[in-house]
Coordinates of C-alpha atoms in Angstrom, one line a residue:
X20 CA -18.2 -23.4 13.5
X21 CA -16.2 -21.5 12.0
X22 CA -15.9 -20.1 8.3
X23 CA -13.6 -18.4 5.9
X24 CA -14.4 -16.3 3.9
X25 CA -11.7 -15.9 1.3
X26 CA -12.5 -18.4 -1.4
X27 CA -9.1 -19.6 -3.3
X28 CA -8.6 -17.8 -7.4
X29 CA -6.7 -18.9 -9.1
X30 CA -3.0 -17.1 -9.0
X31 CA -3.9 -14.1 -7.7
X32 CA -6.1 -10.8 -8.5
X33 CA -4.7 -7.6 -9.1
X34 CA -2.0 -6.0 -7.2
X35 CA -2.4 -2.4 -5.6
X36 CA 0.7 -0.6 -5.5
X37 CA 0.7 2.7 -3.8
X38 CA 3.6 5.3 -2.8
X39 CA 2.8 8.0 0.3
X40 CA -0.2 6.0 1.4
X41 CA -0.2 5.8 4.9
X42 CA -2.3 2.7 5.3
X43 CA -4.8 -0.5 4.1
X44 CA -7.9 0.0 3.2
X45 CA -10.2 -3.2 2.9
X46 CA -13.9 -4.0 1.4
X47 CA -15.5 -7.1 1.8
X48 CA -17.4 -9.7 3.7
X49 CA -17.3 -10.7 7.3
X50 CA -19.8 -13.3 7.7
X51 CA -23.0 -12.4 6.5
X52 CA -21.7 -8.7 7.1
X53 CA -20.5 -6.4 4.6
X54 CA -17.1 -4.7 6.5
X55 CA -14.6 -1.7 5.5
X56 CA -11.4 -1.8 7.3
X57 CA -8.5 0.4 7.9
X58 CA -5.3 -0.6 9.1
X59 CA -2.7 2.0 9.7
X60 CA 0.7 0.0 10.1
X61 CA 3.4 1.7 12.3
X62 CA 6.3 3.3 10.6
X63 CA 8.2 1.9 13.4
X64 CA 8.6 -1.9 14.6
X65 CA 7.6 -2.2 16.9
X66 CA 5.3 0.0 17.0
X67 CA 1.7 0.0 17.5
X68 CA -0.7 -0.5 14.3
X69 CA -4.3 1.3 14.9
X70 CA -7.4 -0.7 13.1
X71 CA -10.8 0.4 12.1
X72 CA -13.5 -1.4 11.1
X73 CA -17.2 -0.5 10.0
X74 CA -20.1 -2.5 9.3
X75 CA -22.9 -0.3 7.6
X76 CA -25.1 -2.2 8.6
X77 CA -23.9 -2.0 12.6
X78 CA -25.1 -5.3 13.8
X79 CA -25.8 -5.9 17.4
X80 CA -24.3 -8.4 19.7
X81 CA -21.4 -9.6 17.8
X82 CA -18.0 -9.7 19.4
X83 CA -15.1 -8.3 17.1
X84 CA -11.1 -9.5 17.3
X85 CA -7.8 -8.2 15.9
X86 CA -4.8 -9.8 15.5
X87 CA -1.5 -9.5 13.1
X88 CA -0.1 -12.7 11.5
X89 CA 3.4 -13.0 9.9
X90 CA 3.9 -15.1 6.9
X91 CA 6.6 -16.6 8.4
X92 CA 4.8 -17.6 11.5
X93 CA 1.5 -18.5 10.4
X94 CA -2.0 -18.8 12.5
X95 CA -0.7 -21.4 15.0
X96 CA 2.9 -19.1 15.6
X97 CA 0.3 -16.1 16.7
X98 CA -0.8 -14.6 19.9
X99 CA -4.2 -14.3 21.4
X100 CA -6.3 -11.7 19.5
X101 CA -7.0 -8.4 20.7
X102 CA -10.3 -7.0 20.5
X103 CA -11.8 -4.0 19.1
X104 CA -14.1 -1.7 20.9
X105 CA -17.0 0.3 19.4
X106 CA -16.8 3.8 19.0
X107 CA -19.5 5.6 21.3
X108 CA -22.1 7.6 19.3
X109 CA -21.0 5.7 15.8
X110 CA -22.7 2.9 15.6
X111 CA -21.5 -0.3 13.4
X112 CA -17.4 1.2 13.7
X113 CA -14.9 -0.4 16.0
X114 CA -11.8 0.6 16.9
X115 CA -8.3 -1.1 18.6
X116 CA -4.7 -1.2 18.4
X117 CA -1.9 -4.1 17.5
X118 CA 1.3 -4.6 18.2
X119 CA 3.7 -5.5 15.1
X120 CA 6.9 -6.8 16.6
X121 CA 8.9 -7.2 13.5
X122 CA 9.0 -6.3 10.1
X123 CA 8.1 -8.2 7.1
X124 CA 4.9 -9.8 5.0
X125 CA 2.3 -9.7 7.9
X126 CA -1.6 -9.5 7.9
X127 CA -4.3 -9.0 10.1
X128 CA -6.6 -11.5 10.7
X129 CA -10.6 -9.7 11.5
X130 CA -13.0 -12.6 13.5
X131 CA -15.9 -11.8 14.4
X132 CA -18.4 -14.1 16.5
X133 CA -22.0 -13.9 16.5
X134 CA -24.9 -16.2 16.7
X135 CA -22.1 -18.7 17.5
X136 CA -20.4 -19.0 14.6
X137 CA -16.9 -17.4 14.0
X138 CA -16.1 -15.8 11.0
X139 CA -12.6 -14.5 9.6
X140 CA -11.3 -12.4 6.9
X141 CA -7.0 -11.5 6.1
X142 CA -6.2 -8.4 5.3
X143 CA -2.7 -8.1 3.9
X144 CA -0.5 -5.4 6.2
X145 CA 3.2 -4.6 4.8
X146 CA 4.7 -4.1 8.2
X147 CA 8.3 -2.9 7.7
X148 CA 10.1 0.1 9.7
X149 CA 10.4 3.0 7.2
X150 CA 11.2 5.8 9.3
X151 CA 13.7 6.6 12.1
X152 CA 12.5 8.8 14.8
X153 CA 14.3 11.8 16.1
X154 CA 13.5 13.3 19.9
X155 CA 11.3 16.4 20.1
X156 CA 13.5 19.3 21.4
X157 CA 11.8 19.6 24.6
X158 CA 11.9 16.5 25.9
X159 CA 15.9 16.4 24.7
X160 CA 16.4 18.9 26.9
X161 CA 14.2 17.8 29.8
X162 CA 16.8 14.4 29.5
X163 CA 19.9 16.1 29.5
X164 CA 19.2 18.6 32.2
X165 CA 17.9 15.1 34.5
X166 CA 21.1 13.4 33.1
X167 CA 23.7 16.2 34.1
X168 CA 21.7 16.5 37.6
X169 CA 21.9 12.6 38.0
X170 CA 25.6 12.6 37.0
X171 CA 26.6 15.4 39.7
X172 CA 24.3 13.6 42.5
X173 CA 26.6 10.1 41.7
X174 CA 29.7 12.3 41.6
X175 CA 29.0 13.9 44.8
X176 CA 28.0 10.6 46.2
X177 CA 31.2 8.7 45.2
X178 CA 33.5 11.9 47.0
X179 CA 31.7 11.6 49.9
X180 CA 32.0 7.9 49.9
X181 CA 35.9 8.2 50.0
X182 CA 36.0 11.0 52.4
X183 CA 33.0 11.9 55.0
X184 CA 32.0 9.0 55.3
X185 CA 34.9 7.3 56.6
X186 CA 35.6 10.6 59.2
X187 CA 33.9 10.2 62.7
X188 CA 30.7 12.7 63.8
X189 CA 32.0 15.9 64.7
X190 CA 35.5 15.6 63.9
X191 CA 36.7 18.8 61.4
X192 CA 37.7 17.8 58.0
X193 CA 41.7 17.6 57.7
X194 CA 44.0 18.0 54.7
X195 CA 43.4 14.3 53.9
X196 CA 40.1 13.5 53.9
X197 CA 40.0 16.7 51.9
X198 CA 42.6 14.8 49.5
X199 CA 40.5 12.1 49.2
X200 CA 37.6 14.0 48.7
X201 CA 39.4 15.4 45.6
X202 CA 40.3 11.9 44.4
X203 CA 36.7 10.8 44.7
X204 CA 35.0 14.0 42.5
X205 CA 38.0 12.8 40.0
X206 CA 37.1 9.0 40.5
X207 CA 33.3 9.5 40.3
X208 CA 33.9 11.6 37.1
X209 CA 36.1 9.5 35.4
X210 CA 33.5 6.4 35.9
X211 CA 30.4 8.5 34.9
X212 CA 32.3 10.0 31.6
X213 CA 33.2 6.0 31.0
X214 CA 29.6 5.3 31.8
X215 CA 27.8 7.6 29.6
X216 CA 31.0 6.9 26.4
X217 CA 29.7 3.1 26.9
X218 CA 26.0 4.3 26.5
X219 CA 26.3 6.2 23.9
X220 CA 28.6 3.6 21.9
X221 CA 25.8 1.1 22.4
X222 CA 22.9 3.8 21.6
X223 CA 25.0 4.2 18.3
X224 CA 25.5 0.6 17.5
X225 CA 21.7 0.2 18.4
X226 CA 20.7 3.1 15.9
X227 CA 23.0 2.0 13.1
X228 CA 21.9 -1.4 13.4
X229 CA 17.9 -0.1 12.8
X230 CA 19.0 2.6 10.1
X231 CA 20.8 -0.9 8.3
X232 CA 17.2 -2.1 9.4
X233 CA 14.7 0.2 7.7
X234 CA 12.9 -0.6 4.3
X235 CA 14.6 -0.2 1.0
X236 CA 12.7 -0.3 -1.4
X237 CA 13.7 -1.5 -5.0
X238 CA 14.6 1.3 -7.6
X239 CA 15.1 0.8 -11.1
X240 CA 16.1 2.6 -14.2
X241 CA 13.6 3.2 -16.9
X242 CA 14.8 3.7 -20.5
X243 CA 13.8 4.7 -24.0
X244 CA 14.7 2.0 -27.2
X245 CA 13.5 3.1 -30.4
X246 CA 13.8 0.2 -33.5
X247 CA 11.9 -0.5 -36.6
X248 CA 9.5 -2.7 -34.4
X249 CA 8.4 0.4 -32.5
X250 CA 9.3 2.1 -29.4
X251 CA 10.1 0.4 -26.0
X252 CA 10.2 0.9 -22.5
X253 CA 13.7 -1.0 -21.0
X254 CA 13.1 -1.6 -16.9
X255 CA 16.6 -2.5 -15.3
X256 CA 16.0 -2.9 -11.4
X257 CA 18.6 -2.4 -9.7
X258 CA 19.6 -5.5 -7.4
X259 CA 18.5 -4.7 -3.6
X260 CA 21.8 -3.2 -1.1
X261 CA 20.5 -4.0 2.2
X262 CA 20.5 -7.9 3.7
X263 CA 16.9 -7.0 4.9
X264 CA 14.9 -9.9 3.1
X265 CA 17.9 -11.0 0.8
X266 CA 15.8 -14.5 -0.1
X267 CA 12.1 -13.5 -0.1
X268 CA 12.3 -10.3 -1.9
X269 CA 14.5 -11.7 -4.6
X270 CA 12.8 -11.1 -7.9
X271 CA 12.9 -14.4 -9.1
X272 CA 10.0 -14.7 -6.5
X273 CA 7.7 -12.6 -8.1
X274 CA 4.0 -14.1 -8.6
X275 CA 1.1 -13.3 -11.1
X276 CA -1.1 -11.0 -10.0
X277 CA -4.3 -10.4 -12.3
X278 CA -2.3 -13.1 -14.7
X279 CA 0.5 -10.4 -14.9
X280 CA 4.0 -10.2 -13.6
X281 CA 4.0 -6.5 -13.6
X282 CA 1.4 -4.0 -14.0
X283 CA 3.0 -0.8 -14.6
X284 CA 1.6 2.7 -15.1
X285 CA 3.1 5.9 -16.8
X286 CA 1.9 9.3 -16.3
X287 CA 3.4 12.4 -17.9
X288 CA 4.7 14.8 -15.4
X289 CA 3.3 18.0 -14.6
X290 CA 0.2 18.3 -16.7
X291 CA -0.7 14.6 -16.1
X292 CA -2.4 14.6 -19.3
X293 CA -1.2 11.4 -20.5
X294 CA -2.3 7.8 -18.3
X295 CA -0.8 4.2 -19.9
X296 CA -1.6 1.3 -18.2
X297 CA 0.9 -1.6 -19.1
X298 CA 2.0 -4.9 -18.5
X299 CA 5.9 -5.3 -18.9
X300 CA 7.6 -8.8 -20.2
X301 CA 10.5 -10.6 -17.9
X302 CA 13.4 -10.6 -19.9
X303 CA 15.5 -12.3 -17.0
X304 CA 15.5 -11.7 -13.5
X305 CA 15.9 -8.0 -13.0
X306 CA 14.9 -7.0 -16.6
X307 CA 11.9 -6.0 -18.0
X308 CA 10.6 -4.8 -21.5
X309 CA 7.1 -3.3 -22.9
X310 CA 6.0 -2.0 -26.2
X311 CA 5.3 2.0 -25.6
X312 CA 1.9 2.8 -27.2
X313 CA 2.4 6.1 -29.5
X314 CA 2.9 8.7 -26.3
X315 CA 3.9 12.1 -27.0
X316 CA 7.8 13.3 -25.9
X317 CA 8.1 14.3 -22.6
X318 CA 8.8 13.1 -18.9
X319 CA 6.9 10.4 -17.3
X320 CA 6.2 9.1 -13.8
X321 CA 6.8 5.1 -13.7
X322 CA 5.1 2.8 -11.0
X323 CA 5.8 -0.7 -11.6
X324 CA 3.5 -3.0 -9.0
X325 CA 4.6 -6.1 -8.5
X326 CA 4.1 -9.4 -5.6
X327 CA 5.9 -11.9 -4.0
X328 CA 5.7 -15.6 -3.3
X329 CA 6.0 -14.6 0.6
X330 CA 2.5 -12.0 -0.5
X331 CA 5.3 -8.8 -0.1
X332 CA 3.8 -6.3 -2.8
X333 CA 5.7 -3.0 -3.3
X334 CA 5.6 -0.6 -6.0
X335 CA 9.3 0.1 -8.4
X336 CA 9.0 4.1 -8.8
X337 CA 11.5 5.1 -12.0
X338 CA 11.3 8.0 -14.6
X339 CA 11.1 8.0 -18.0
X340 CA 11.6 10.5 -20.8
X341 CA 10.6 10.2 -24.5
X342 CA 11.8 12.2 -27.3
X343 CA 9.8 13.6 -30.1
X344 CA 9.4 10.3 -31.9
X345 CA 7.5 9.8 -35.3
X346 CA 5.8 7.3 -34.1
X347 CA 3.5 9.6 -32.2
X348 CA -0.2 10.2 -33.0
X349 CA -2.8 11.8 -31.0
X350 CA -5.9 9.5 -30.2
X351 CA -8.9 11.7 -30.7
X352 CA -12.2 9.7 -30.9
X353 CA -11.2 6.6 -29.4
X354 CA -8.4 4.9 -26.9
X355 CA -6.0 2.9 -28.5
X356 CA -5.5 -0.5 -26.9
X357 CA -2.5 -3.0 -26.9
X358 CA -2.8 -6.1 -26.8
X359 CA -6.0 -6.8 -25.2
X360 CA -4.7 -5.9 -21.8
X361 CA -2.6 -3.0 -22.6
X362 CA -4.4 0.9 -22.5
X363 CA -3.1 4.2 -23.3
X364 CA -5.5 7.7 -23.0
X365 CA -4.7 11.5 -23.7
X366 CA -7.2 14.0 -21.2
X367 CA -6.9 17.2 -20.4
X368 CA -4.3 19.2 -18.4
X369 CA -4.7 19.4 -14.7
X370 CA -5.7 23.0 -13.1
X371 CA -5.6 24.4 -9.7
X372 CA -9.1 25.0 -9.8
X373 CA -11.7 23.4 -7.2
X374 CA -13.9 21.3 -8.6
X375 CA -17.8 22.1 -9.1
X376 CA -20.5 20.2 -9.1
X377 CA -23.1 20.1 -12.0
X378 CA -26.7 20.7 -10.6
X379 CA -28.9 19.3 -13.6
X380 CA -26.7 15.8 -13.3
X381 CA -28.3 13.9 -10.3
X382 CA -27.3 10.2 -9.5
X383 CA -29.6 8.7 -6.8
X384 CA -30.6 12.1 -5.6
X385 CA -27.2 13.2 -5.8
X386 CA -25.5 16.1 -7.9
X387 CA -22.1 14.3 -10.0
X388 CA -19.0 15.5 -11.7
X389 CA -19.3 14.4 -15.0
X390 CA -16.1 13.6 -17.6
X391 CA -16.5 12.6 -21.3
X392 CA -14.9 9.3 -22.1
X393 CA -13.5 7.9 -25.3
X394 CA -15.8 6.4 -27.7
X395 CA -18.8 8.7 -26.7
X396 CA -19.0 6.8 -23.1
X397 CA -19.9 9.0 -19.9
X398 CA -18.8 8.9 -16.5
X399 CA -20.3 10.6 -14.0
X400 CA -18.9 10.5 -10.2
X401 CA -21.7 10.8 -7.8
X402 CA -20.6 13.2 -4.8
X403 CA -22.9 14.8 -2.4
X404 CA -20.6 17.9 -2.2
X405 CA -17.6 17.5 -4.1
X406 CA -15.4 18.3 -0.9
X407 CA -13.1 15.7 0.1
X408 CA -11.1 16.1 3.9
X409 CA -7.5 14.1 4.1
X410 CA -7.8 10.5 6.3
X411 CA -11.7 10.3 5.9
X412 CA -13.1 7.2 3.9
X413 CA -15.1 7.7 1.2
X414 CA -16.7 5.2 -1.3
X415 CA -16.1 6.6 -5.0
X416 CA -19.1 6.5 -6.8
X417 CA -19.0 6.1 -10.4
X418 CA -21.6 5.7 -12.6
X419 CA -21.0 5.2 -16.4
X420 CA -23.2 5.6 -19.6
X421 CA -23.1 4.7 -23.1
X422 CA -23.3 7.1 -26.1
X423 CA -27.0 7.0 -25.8
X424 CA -26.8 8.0 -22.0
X425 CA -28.4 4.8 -21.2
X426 CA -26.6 2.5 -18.8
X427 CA -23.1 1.4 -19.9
X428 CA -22.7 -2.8 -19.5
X429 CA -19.2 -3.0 -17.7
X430 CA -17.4 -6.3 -17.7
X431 CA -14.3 -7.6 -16.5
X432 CA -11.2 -5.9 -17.0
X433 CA -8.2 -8.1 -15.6
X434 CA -10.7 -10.1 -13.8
X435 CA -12.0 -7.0 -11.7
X436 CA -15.3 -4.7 -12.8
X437 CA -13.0 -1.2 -12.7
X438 CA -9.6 -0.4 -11.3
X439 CA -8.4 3.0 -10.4
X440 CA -5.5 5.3 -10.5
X441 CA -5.1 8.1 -7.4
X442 CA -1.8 11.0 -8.4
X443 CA -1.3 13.4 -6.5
X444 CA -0.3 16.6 -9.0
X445 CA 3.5 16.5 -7.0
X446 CA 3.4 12.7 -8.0
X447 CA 4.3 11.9 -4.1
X448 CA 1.4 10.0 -3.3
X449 CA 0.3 7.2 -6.0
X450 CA -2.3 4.1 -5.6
X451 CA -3.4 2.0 -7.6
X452 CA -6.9 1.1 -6.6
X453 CA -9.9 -1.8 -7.1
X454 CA -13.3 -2.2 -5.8
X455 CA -12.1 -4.3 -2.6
X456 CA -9.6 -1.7 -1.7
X457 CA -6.2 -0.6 -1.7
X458 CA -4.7 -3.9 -0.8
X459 CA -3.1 -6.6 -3.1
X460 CA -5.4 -9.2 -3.5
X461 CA -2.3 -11.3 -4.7
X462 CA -0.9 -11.1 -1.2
X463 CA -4.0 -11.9 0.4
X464 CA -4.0 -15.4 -1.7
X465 CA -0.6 -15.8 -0.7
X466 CA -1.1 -15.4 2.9
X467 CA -3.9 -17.4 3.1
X468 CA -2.6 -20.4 1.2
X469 CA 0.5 -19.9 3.4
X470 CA -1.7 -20.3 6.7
X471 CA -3.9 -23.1 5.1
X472 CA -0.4 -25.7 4.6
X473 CA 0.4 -24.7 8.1
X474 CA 4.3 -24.3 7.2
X475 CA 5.8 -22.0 9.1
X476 CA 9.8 -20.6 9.2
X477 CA 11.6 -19.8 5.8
X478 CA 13.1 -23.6 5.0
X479 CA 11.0 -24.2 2.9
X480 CA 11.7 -21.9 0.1
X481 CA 12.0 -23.2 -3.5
X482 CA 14.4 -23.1 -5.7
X483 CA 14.5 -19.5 -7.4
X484 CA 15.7 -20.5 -10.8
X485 CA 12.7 -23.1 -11.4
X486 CA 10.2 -20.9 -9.5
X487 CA 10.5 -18.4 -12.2
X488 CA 10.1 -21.0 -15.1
X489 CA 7.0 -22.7 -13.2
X490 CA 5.8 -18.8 -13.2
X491 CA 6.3 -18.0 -16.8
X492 CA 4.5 -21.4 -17.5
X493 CA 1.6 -19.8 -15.6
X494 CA 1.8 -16.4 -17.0
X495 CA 1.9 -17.8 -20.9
X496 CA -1.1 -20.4 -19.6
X497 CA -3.0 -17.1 -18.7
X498 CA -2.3 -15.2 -21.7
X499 CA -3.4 -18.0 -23.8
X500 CA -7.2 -17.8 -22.2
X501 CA -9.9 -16.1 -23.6
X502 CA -11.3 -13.7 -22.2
X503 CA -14.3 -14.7 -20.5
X504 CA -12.5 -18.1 -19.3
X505 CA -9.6 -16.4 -18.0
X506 CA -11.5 -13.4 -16.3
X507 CA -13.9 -16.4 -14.5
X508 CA -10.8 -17.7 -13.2
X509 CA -9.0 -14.9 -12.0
X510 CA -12.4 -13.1 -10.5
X511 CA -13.7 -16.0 -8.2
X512 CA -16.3 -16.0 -6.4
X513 CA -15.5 -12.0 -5.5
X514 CA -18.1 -9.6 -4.7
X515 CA -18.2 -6.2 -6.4
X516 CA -20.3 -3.8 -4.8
X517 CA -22.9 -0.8 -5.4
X518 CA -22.4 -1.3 -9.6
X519 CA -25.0 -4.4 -8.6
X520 CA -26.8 -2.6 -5.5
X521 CA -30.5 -2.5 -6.4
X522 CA -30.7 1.1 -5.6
X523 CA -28.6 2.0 -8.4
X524 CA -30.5 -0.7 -11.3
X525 CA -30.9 2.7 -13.8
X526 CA -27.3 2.5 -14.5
X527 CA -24.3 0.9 -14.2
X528 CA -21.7 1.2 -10.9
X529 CA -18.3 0.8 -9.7
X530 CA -16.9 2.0 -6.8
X531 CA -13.5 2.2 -5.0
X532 CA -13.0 2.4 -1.0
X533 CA -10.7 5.2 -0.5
X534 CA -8.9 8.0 2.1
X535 CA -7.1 10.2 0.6
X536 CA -3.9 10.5 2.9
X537 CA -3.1 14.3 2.9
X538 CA -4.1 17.4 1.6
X539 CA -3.5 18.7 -2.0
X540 CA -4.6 18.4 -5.2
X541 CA -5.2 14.6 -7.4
X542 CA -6.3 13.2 -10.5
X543 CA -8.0 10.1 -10.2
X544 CA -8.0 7.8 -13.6
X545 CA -11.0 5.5 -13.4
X546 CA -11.0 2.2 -15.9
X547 CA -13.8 0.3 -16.6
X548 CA -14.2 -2.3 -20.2
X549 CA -17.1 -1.9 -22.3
X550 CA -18.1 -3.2 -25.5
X551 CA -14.7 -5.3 -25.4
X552 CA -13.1 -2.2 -25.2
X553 CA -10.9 -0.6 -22.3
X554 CA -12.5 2.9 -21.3
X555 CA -10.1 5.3 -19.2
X556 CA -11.4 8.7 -17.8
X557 CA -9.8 11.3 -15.8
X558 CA -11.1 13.4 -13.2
X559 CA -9.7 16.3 -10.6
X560 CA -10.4 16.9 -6.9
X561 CA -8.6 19.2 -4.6
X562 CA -8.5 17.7 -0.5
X563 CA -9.1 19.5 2.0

């Protein structure tokens, strides 16, 4: 018997975006198992993808499989899985590699069998070659000094080819076999420098092919409007250069994720003191327009998230400054929202200063790091130490309270119970985070209603033009819902952990799966609705 465990919602839940993440990072159910996965995909294809899984609750005699699945090829177009081995002395974590062949949308498909029943779970995997690798030094030189040694030895060989070994034992070398000898070194020589100029032209043609190869992503230019019906944000993408994926990652293909085209985030540089979270309108196909909430003058970092119909999800970085504007006002008691979907929030300035924890706050037995949030809410992220280590998992805790310090009711916030912003202070790592992981849920739909038709191959495409009017017709659908009938829909049947664990029943939870991917110093914006109200908070952590 075998059972699925993603349940269909409708068009799609809310798209992670990240920028210097190194890999997927996945919360859910296997089975009857709660599981947290990471998948590091290779930078090169192929190349060799490493997985880890762990079950908390490390059940015993279950059998545990790997395997990656391409969009493109679906379930029945994939090779036998490969499984993964548990770690000795860790019990419940299991560990493997996978081979990704080629680049483009891709998964990985977990099954796990026990009491003989098969369960599986798909984990979206952006396999694409971003990087081109050079040789280490050393062994360059290793190479050359083998290739010079092999190039004399087939020399040599070739000379005495023409000349000793035509000459009879014993018999002393004359003037002409000495000739020929000559003619051979130069023969030999001439074929080995022919040789080695054919290699190297086909090395070259083979490298330039994999550099035309190698993910692009999508730029775009971000731009200030100012008019009588307030300020704007203007995003012009600029139309993709390379032929990798010229039909699938077409923006005309773009899908709802979270009943939103784009979810876009602005940050102002340097002191990261001011977080927007917004949700851009599609002017046409490579166009984009948002009201700007009152933000003060200065730079911004841009991330624009968005999905594909083929489940590709990538993340538009751009910049963005704003002049002193009179339409700026600081928020002081309260954040403003837009829309109902729309959030802006001013905190304070980051430092360079480590983090400490606060003794007399305890969550569970555990000292917290506690931030003030707008409209007298409390958040309070429960840490055992407050010391983070780069590539480690960690579960961020966060436990919120209302202006009475009694447990804060969360609810739905774009159909999920609190996303998640992670900036590094250099703004080269960025991920947008949920409480199922760092992955795009909207892919994860897409990939699995792919393998469910059983199509396979890129024929069957639609029409660009009337996929994006079927889209908008979706989108406008959506935005037409109230809230609690459109958050039901886009939420599912999905399960949020720890905010309903009964160990934490004093107060109200949400928590987000994470690994930082490098050392350095991050904010982490944390949003959560309560009271029908968006709630943003900000807090600092230096890795280690």
């Amino acid at each position: 018997m075998i059972r699925k465990v993603l349940a269909p919602v409708f068009f799609l839940i809310l798209l992670s975006g990240h920028v210097g993440s190194p890999g997927v990072i996945f919360e859910g159910l296997l089975g009857p198992y709660r599981v947290l996965a990471i998948i590091n995909p290779p930078d090169v294809v192929p190349g060799t993808a490493t997985v880890t899984v762990i079950i908390p609750e490390h059940p015993e005699s279950i059998n545990l499989e790997a395997r990656p699945v391409y969009w493109s090829a679906g379930l029945k177009g994939t090779p036998k899985a490969d499984p993964l081995f548990p770690v000795p002395g860790e019990l419940g974590k299991y560990e493997g590699e996978l081979w990704f062949m080629e680049g483009g949308t891709s998964s990985v498909q977990l099954i796990m069998t026990v009491g003989g029943e098969t369960f599986e779970a798909i984990i979206p995997v952006m396999a694409v070659p971003t990087a081109q690798k050079d040789m280490p030094f050393e062994l360059g030189l290793v190479l050359a000094l083998l290739g010079i040694l092999l190039v004399v030895l087939m020399v040599t060989i070739v000379a005495s080819a023409m000349s000793d070994s035509i000459s009879e034992p014993g018999v002393q070398r004359t003037a002409k076999s000495q000739k020929k000898k000559q003619l051979g070194i130069i023969a030999g020589t001439l074929v080995m420098l022919l040789i080695l100029w054919g290699g190297k032209s086909w090395w070259d043609a083979e490298s330039n092919q994999y550099r035309n190869y190698l993910f692009e992503p999508l730029s775009g230019i971000s731009t200030f409007e100012s008019g009588p019906d307030g300020d704007f944000l203007h995003l012009s993408i600029e139309p993709l250069k390379s032929t990798q994926g010229r039909v699938t990652r077409k923006i005309s293909f773009i899908v709802p994720d979270h009943g939103k085209l784009m979810h876009m985030f602005l940050i102002r540089k340097g002191d990261l003191d001011v977080f927007a979270h917004l949700h851009p309108e599609r002017l046409d196909t490579l166009n984009f327009r948002v009201k700007l909430p009152p933000l003060p003058s200065g730079d911004y970092h841009v991330f624009a998230d968005i999905t594909r119909y083929t489940g590709f999800a990538e993340t538009i970085v751009s910049e963005l400054n704003i002049p002193e504007s009179a339409n700026f006002r600081l928020a002081t008691n309260e954040t403003v929202i837009l829309n109902r979907d729309d959030t802006y929030t001013f905190s304070n300035p980051v430092s360079n200063k480590v983090v400490t924890l606060d003794g007399d706050i305890m969550i569970c037995g555990k000292p917290g790091i506690k931030t003030d949030l707008p409209g007298g809410y409390s958040a309070v992220w429960e840490t055992e130490t407050g010391k983070f280590e780069a590539g480690k998992l960690y579960n961020l805790d966060f436990a919120l309270f209302d202006q009475e310090g009694e447990p804060a009711l969360l609810e739905p916030y774009l159909g999920m119970m609190g996303h998640a912003v992670v900036l590094k202070h250099d703004g080269t790592v960025y991920i947008h985070l949920h409480p199922t992981g760092n992955y795009s849920m909207g892919s994860q739909q897409m990939l699995l209603d792919r393998f469910t038709s059983g199509k396979i191959g890129f024929t069957d495409i639609p029409q660009s033009q009337s996929f994006q009017d079927s889209i908008d017709q979706v989108v406008a659908f959506l935005d037409a819902l109230p809230d609690v009938e459109r958050d039901s829909l886009l939420m599912g049947n999905m399960v949020h952990y720890n905010w309903q664990n009964p160990e934490h029943e004093e107060h109200s939870m949400v928590s987000f799966p994470y690994a930082f991917p490098e050392k350095g110093d991050y904010r982490i914006w944390i949003q959560v609705k309560i009271g029908g109200k968006i709630v943003n908070g900000a807090f600092d952590v230096e890795v280690e």
